[in-house]
Tab-separated table of C-alpha atoms and ligand atoms in Angstrom:
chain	number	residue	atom	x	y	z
A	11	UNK	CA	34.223	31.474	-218.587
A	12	UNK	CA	35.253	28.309	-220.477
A	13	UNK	CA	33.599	25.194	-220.273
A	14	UNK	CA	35.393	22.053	-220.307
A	15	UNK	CA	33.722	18.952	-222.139
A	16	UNK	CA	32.413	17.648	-218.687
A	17	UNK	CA	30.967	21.089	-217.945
A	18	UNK	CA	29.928	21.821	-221.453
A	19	UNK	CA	27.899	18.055	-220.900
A	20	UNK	CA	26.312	19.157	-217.503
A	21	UNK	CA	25.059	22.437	-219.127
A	22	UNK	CA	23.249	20.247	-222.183
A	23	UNK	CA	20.968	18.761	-219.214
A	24	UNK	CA	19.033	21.937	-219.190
A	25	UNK	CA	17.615	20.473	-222.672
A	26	UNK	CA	18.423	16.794	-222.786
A	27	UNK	CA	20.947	13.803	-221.551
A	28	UNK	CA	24.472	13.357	-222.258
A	29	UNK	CA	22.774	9.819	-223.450
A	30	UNK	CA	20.907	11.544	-225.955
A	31	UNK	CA	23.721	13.893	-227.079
A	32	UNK	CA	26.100	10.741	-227.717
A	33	UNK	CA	23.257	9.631	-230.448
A	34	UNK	CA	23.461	12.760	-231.695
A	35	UNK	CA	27.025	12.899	-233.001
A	36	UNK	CA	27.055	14.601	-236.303
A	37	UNK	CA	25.950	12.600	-239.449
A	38	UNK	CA	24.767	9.448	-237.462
A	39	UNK	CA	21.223	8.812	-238.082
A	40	UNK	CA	20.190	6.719	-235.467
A	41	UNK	CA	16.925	4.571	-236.470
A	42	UNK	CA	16.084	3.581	-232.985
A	43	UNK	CA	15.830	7.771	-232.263
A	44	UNK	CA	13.253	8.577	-235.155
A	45	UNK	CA	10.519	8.699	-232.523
A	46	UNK	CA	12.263	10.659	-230.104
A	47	UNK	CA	10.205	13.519	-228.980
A	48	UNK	CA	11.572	16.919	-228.230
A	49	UNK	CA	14.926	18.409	-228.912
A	50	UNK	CA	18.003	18.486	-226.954
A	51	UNK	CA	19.672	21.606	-227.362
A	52	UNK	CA	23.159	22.377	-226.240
A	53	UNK	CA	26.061	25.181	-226.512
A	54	UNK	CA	29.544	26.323	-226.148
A	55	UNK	CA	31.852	28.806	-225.936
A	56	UNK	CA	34.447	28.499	-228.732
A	57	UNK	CA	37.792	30.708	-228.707
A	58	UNK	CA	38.487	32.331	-232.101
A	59	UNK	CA	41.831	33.889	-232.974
A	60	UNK	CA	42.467	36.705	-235.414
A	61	UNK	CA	44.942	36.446	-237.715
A	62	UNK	CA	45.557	39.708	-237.242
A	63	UNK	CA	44.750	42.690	-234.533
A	64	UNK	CA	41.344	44.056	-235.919
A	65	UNK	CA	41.012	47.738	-235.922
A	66	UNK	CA	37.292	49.628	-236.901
A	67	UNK	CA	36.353	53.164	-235.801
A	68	UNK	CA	34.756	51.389	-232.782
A	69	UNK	CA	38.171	49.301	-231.233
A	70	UNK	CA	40.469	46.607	-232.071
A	71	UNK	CA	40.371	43.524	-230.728
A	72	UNK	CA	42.601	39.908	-230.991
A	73	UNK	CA	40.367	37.195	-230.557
A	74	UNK	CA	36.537	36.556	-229.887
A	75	UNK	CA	34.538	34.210	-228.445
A	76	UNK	CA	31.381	32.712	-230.353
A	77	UNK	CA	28.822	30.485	-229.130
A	78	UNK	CA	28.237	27.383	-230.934
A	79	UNK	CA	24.898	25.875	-230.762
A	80	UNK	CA	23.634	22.070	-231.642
A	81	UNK	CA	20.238	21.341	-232.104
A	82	UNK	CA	19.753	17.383	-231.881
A	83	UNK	CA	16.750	15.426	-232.539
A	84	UNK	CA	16.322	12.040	-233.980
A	85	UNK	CA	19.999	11.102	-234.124
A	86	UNK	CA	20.124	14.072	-236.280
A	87	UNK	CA	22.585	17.348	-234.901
A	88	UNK	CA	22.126	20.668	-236.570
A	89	UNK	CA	24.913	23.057	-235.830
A	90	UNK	CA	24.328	26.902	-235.598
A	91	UNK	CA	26.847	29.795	-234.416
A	92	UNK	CA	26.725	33.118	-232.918
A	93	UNK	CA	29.076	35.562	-233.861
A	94	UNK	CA	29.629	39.170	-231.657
A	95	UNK	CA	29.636	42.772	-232.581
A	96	UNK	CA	31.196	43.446	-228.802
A	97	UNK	CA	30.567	46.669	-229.535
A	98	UNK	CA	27.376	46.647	-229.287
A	99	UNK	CA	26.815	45.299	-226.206
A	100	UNK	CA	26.870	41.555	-227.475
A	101	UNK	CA	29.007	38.605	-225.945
A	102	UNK	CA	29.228	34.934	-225.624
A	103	UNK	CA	28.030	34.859	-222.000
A	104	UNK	CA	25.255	37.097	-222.915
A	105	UNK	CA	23.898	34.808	-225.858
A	106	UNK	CA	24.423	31.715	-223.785
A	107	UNK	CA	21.916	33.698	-221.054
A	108	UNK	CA	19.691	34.816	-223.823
A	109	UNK	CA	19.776	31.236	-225.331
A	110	UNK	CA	18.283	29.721	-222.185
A	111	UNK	CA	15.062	31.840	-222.529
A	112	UNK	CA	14.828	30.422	-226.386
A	113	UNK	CA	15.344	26.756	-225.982
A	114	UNK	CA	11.827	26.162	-224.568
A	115	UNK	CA	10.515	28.152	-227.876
A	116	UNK	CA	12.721	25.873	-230.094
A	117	UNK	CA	11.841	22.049	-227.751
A	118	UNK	CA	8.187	22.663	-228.336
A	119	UNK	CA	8.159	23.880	-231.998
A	120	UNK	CA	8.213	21.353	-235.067
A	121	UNK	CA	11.287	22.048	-237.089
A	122	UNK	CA	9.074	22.168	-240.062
A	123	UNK	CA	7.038	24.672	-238.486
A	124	UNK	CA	9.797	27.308	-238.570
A	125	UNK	CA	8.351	30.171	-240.613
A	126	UNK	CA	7.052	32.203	-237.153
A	127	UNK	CA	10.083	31.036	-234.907
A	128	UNK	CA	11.877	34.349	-235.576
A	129	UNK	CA	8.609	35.940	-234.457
A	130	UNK	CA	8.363	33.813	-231.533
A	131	UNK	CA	12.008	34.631	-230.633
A	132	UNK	CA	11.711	37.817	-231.110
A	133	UNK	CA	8.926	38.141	-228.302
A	134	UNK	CA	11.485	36.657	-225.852
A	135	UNK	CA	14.474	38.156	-227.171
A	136	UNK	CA	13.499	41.866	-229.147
A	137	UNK	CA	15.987	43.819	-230.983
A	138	UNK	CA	19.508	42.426	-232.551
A	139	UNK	CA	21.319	39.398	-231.054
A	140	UNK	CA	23.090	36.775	-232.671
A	141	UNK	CA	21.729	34.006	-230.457
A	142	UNK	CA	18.654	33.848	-232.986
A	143	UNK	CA	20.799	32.931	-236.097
A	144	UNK	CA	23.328	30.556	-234.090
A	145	UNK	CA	19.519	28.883	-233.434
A	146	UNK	CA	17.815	29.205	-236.260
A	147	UNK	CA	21.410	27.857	-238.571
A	148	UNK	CA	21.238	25.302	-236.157
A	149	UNK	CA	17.498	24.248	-237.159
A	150	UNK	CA	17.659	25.074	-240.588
A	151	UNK	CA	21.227	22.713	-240.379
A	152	UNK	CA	18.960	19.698	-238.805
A	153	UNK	CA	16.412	20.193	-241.241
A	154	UNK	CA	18.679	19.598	-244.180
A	155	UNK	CA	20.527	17.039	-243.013
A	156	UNK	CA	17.177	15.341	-242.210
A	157	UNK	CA	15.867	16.076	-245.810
A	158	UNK	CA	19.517	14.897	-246.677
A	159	UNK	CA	19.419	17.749	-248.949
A	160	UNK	CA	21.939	21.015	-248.745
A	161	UNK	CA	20.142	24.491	-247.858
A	162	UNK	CA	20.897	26.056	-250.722
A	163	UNK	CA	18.615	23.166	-252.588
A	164	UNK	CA	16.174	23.291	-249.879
A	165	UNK	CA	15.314	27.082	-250.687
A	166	UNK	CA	15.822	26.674	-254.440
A	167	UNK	CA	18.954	28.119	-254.793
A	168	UNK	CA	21.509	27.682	-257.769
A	169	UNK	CA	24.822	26.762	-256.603
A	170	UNK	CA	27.063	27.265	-259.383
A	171	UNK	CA	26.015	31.377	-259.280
A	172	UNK	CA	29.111	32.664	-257.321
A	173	UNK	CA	31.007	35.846	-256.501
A	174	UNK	CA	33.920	36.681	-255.898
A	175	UNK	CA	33.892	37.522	-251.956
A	176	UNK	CA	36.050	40.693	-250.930
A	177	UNK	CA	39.041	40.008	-248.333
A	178	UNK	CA	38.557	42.966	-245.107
A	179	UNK	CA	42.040	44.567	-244.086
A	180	UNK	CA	41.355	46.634	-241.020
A	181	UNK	CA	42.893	50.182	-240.214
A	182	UNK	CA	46.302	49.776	-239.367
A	183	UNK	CA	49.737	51.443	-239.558
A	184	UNK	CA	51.117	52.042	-243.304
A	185	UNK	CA	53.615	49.311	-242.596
A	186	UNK	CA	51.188	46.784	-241.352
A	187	UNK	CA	48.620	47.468	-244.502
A	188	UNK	CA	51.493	46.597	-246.411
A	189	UNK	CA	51.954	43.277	-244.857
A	190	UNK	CA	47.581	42.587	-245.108
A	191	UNK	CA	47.980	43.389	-248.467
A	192	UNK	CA	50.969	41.026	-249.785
A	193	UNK	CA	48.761	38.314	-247.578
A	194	UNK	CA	45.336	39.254	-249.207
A	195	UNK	CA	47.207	37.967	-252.411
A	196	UNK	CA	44.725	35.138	-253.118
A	197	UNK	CA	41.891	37.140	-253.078
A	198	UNK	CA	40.313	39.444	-255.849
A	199	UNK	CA	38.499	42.484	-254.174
A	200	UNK	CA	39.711	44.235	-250.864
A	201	UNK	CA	37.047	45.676	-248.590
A	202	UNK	CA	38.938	48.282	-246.370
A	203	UNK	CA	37.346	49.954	-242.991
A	204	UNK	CA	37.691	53.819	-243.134
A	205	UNK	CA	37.650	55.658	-240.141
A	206	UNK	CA	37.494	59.363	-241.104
A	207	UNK	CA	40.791	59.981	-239.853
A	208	UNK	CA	43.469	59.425	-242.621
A	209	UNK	CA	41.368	57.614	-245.184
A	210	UNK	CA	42.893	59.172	-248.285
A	211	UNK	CA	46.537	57.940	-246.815
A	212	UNK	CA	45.033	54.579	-246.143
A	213	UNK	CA	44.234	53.923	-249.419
A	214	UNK	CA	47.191	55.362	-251.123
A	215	UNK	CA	49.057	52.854	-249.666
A	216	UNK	CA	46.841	50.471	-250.767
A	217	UNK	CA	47.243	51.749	-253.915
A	218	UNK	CA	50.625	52.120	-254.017
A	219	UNK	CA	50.588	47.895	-253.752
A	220	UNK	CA	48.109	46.616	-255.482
A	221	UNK	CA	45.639	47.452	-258.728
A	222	UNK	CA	43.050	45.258	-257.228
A	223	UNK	CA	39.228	46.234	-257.048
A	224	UNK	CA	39.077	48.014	-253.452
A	225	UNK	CA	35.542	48.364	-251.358
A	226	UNK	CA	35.388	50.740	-248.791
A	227	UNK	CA	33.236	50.703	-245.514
A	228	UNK	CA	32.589	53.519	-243.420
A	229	UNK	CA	31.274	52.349	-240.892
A	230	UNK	CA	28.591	55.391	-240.259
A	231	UNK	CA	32.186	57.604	-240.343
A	232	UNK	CA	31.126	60.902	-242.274
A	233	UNK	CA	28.831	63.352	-240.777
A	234	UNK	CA	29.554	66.092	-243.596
A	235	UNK	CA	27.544	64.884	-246.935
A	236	UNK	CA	29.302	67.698	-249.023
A	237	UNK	CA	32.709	66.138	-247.587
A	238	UNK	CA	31.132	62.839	-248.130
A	239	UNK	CA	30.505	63.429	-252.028
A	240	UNK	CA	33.950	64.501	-252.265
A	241	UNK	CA	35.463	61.308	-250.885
A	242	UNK	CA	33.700	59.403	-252.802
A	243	UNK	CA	34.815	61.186	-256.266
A	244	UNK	CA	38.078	60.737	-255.178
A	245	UNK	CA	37.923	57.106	-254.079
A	246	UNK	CA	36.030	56.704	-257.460
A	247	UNK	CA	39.094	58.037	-259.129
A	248	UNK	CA	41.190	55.424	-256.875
A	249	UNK	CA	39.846	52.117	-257.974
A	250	UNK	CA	37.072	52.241	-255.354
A	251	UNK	CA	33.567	50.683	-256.718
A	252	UNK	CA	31.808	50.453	-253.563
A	253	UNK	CA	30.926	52.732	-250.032
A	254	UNK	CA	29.598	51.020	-247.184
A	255	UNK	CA	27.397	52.707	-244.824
A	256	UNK	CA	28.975	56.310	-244.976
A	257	UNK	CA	26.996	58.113	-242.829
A	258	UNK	CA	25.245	58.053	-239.334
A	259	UNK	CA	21.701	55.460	-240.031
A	260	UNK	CA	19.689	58.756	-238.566
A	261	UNK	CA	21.178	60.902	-241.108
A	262	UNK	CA	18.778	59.060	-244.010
A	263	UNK	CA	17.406	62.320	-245.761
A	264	UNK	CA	21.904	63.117	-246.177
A	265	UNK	CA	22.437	59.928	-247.402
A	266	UNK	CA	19.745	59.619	-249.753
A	267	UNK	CA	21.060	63.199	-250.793
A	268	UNK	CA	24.486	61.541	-251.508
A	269	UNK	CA	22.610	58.396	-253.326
A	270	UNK	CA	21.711	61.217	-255.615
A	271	UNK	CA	25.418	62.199	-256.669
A	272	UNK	CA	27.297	59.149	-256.521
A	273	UNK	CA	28.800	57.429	-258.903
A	274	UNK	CA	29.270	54.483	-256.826
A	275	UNK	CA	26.808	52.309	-255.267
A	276	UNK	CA	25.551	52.954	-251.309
A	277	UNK	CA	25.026	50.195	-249.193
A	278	UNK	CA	23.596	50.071	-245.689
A	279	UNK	CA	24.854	47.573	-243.201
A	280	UNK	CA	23.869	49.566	-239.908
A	281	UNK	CA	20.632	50.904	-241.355
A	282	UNK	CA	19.348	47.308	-242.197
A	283	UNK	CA	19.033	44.460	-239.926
A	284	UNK	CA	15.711	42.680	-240.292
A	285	UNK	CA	12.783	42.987	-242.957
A	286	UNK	CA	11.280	45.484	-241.117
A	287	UNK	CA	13.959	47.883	-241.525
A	288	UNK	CA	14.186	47.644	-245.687
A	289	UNK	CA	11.191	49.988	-247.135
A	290	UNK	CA	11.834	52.799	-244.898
A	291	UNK	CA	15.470	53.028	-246.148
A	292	UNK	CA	14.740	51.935	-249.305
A	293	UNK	CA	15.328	54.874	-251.711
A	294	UNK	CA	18.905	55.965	-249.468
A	295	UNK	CA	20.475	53.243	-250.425
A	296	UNK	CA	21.353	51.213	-253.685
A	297	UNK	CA	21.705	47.713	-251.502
A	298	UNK	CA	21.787	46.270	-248.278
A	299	UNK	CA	24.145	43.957	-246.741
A	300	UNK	CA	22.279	40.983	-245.274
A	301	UNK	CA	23.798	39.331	-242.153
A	302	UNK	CA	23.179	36.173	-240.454
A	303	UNK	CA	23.396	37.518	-237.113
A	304	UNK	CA	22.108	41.230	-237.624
A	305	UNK	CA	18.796	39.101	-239.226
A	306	UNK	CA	18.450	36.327	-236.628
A	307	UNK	CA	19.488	33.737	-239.166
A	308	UNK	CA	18.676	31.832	-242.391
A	309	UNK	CA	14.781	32.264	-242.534
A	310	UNK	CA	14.485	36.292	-241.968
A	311	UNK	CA	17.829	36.833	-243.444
A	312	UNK	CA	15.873	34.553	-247.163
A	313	UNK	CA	12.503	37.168	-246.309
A	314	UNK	CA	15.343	40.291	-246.255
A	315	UNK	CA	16.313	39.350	-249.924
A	316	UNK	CA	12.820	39.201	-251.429
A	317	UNK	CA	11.658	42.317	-249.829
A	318	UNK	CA	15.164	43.965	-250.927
A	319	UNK	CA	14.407	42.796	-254.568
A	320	UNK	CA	10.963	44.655	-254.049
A	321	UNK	CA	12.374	47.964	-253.141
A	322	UNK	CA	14.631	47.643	-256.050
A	323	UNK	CA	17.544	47.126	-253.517
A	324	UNK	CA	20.338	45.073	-254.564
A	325	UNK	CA	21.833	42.559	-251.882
A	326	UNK	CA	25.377	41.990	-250.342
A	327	UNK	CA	25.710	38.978	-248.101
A	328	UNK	CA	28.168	40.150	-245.191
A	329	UNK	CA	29.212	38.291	-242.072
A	330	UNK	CA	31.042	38.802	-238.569
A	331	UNK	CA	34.456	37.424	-238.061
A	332	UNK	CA	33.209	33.862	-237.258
A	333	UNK	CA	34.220	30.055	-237.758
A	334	UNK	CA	32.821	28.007	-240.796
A	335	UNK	CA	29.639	27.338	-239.085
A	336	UNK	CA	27.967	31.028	-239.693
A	337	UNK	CA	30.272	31.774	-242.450
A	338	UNK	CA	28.912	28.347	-244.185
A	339	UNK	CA	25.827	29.023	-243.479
A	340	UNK	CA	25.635	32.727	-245.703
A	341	UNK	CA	27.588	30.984	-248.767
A	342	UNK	CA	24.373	28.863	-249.064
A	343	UNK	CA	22.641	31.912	-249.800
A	344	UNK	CA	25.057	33.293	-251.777
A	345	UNK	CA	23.070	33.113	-255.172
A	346	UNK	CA	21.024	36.006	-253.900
A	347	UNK	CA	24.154	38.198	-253.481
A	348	UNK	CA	25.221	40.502	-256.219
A	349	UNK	CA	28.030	41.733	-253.640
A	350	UNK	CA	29.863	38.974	-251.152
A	351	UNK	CA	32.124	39.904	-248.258
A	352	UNK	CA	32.003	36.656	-246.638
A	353	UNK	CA	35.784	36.419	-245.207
A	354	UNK	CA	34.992	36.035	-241.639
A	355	UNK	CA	36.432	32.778	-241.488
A	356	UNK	CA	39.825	33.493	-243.535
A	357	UNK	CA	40.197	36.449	-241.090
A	358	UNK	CA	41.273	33.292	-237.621
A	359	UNK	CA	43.963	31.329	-237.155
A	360	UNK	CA	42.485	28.255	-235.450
A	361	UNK	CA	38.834	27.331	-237.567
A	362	UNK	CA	37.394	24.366	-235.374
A	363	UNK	CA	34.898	23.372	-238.907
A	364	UNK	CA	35.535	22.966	-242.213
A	365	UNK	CA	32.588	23.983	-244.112
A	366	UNK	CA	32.308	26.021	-247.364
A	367	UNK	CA	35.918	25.979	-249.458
A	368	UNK	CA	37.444	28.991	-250.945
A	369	UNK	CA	38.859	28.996	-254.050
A	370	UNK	CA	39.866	31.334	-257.255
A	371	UNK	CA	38.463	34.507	-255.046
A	372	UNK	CA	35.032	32.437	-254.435
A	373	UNK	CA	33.231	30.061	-252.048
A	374	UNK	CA	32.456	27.204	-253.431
A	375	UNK	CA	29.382	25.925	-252.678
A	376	UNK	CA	29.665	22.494	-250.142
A	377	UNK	CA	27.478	19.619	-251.499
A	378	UNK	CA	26.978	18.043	-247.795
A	379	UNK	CA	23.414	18.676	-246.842
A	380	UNK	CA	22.208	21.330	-244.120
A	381	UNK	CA	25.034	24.055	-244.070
A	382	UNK	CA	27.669	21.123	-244.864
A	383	UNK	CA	29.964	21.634	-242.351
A	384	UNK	CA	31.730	19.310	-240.344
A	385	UNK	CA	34.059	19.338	-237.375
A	386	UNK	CA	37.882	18.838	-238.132
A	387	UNK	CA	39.387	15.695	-237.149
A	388	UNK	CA	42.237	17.171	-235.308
A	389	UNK	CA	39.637	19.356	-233.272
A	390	UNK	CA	41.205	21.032	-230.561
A	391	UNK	CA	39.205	24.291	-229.909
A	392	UNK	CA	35.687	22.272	-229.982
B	13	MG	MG1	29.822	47.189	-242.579
């Protein structure tokens, strides 16, 4: 389903007026709106195309739908996005049904008051779904620009401590990888999805092109930890200084076995999506990657790092394929990373925002305040 502007408007009076949205345009403080009372909150579909065909162990895909969120009070719009794992169950119709159960949490609430709303979402909305951070970057958005502060200030983060982010290349024919690779040129570290079917060919050819810094990501891909300590020698001997998630999340006592051995550092994506999930993992891993919309957003995802840093867990700050909104919105926490592979925006063709540039292999971090993102002028997909 895609909703035209007139539809799109019809939809925003389950939370407010067109009136009210029209006050709302991004930016424009409107005086005579300080005393407005409740939120309006309003959504969209938003058509994303991939520069490429994008291949995992789970399927390939060439374009996704996100859901893009405002959150407008006071004259003030906050802008939040969620982004889909479709293969797990997750999809823009879905969030927009899950968001209408979450908009009375978020019209009653004060915005300041937003330490318990991932608690109070979660009650409505339990387990993983990326309507919570397309929300919650949406508040956290409002509340900055009504500070008129970035994010990154607001949670006393220092923007000049960058990383370089790694560039994903998905499975593909030899031929194709080729192609990624001459086009990953400006970036410094390539991330590259194994599937356990031809890895050591995969990177070979990546080898074969480029000297560059390569991180690998299993995505839960080896069931064998013997094989699995194997690989990993060998990718260690390949220019490899990273494996993501290599083995199945229930096969934790294997993986911590493999922590044991390796020579390069463990991460856990699937193991780790909210707080809750970091002790118990804890000594299988060597970091976790934080998401956006595996944590429900900015608040839980800002809890994940300091109860990482107390299991002695360092952090990588990951993303979905996505627009500038949610990608944005995780370079303002990039100080906490020690790892980045935020290139889910560099990944589409047709970006509706421009938030966060990308320069010399690193985001730069936007001065603007909330997320500091804005819409392009020549918007045609928003
Ligand atoms: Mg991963």
């Amino acid at each position: 389903m895609k909703l035209s502007r007139k539809e799109f408007l019809t939809l925003s009076g389950l939370a407010g007026t067109s009136l009210l949205l029209q006050g709302c345009d991004p930016l424009v403080r409107d005086v005579k709106n300080e005393q407005t009372t409740g939120p309006s909150i309003t959504f969209k579909k938003i058509k994303l195309n991939l520069a490429h065909t994008w291949t995992i162990s789970r399927g390939s895909a060439d374009y996704k739908e996100d859901v893009i969120v405002e959150y407008c009070k006071d004259g003030i719009t906050g802008i939040g996005e969620a982004s889909h794992m479709t293969g797990a169950g997750q999809n823009a119709d879905r969030t927009i049904e899950e968001l209408k159960k979450l908009i009375p949490i978020y019209q009653e609430a004060d915005p300041f008051e937003f330490y318990d709303l991932p608690g109070k979402a979660n009650e409505v909305i339990p387990g993983v779904s990326p309507v919570k951070a397309a929300i919650d970057i949406a508040l956290f958005d409002w509340i900055g620009k009504k500070l008129g502060i970035p994010i990154h200030r607001y949670l006393g983060l220092n923007p000049e401590k960058h990383v370089n982010t790694s560039f994903s290349i998905g499975y593909d024919k030899p031929e194709i990888l080729k192609k990624k690779v001459r086009e990953a040129e400006p970036y410094k570290i390539l991330k590259v999805k194994l599937t356990n079917r031809n890895d050591e060919q995969i990177i070979k050819t990546i080898r074969s092109l480029t000297d560059k810094p390569v991180r690998v990501d299993i995505n839960e891909g080896w069931t064998n930890k013997e094989e699995a300590i194997r690989k990993i020698e060998w990718l260690a001997g390949q220019g490899v200084n990273l494996v993501e998630q290599p083995m199945p999340v229930s096969m934790i006592e294997e993986t911590k076995w493999l922590k044991e051995r390796s020579t390069l550092p463990i991460i856990a994506d699937e193991a780790v999506n909210t707080s809750k999930d970091i002790m118990s993992i804890a000594e299988a891993y060597d970091g976790i990657n934080i998401k956006l919309m595996k944590s429900g957003g900015i608040m839980e995802a800002y809890r994940m790092a300091i109860i990482a840093s107390a299991g002695k867990l360092d952090i990588m700050i990951g993303c979905m394929i996505a627009s500038s909104v949610a990608i944005t919105a995780a370079v303002q926490l990039q100080p906490l990373a020690r790892w980045l592979d935020l290139d889910g925006s560099l990944l589409i063709s047709n970006d509706p925002f421009r938030g966060a540039l990308f320069n010399n292999g690193h985001w730069v971090m936007p001065e603007g305040p909330g997320i500091g993102v804005e819409k392009t002028s020549d918007n045609k997909n928003y």
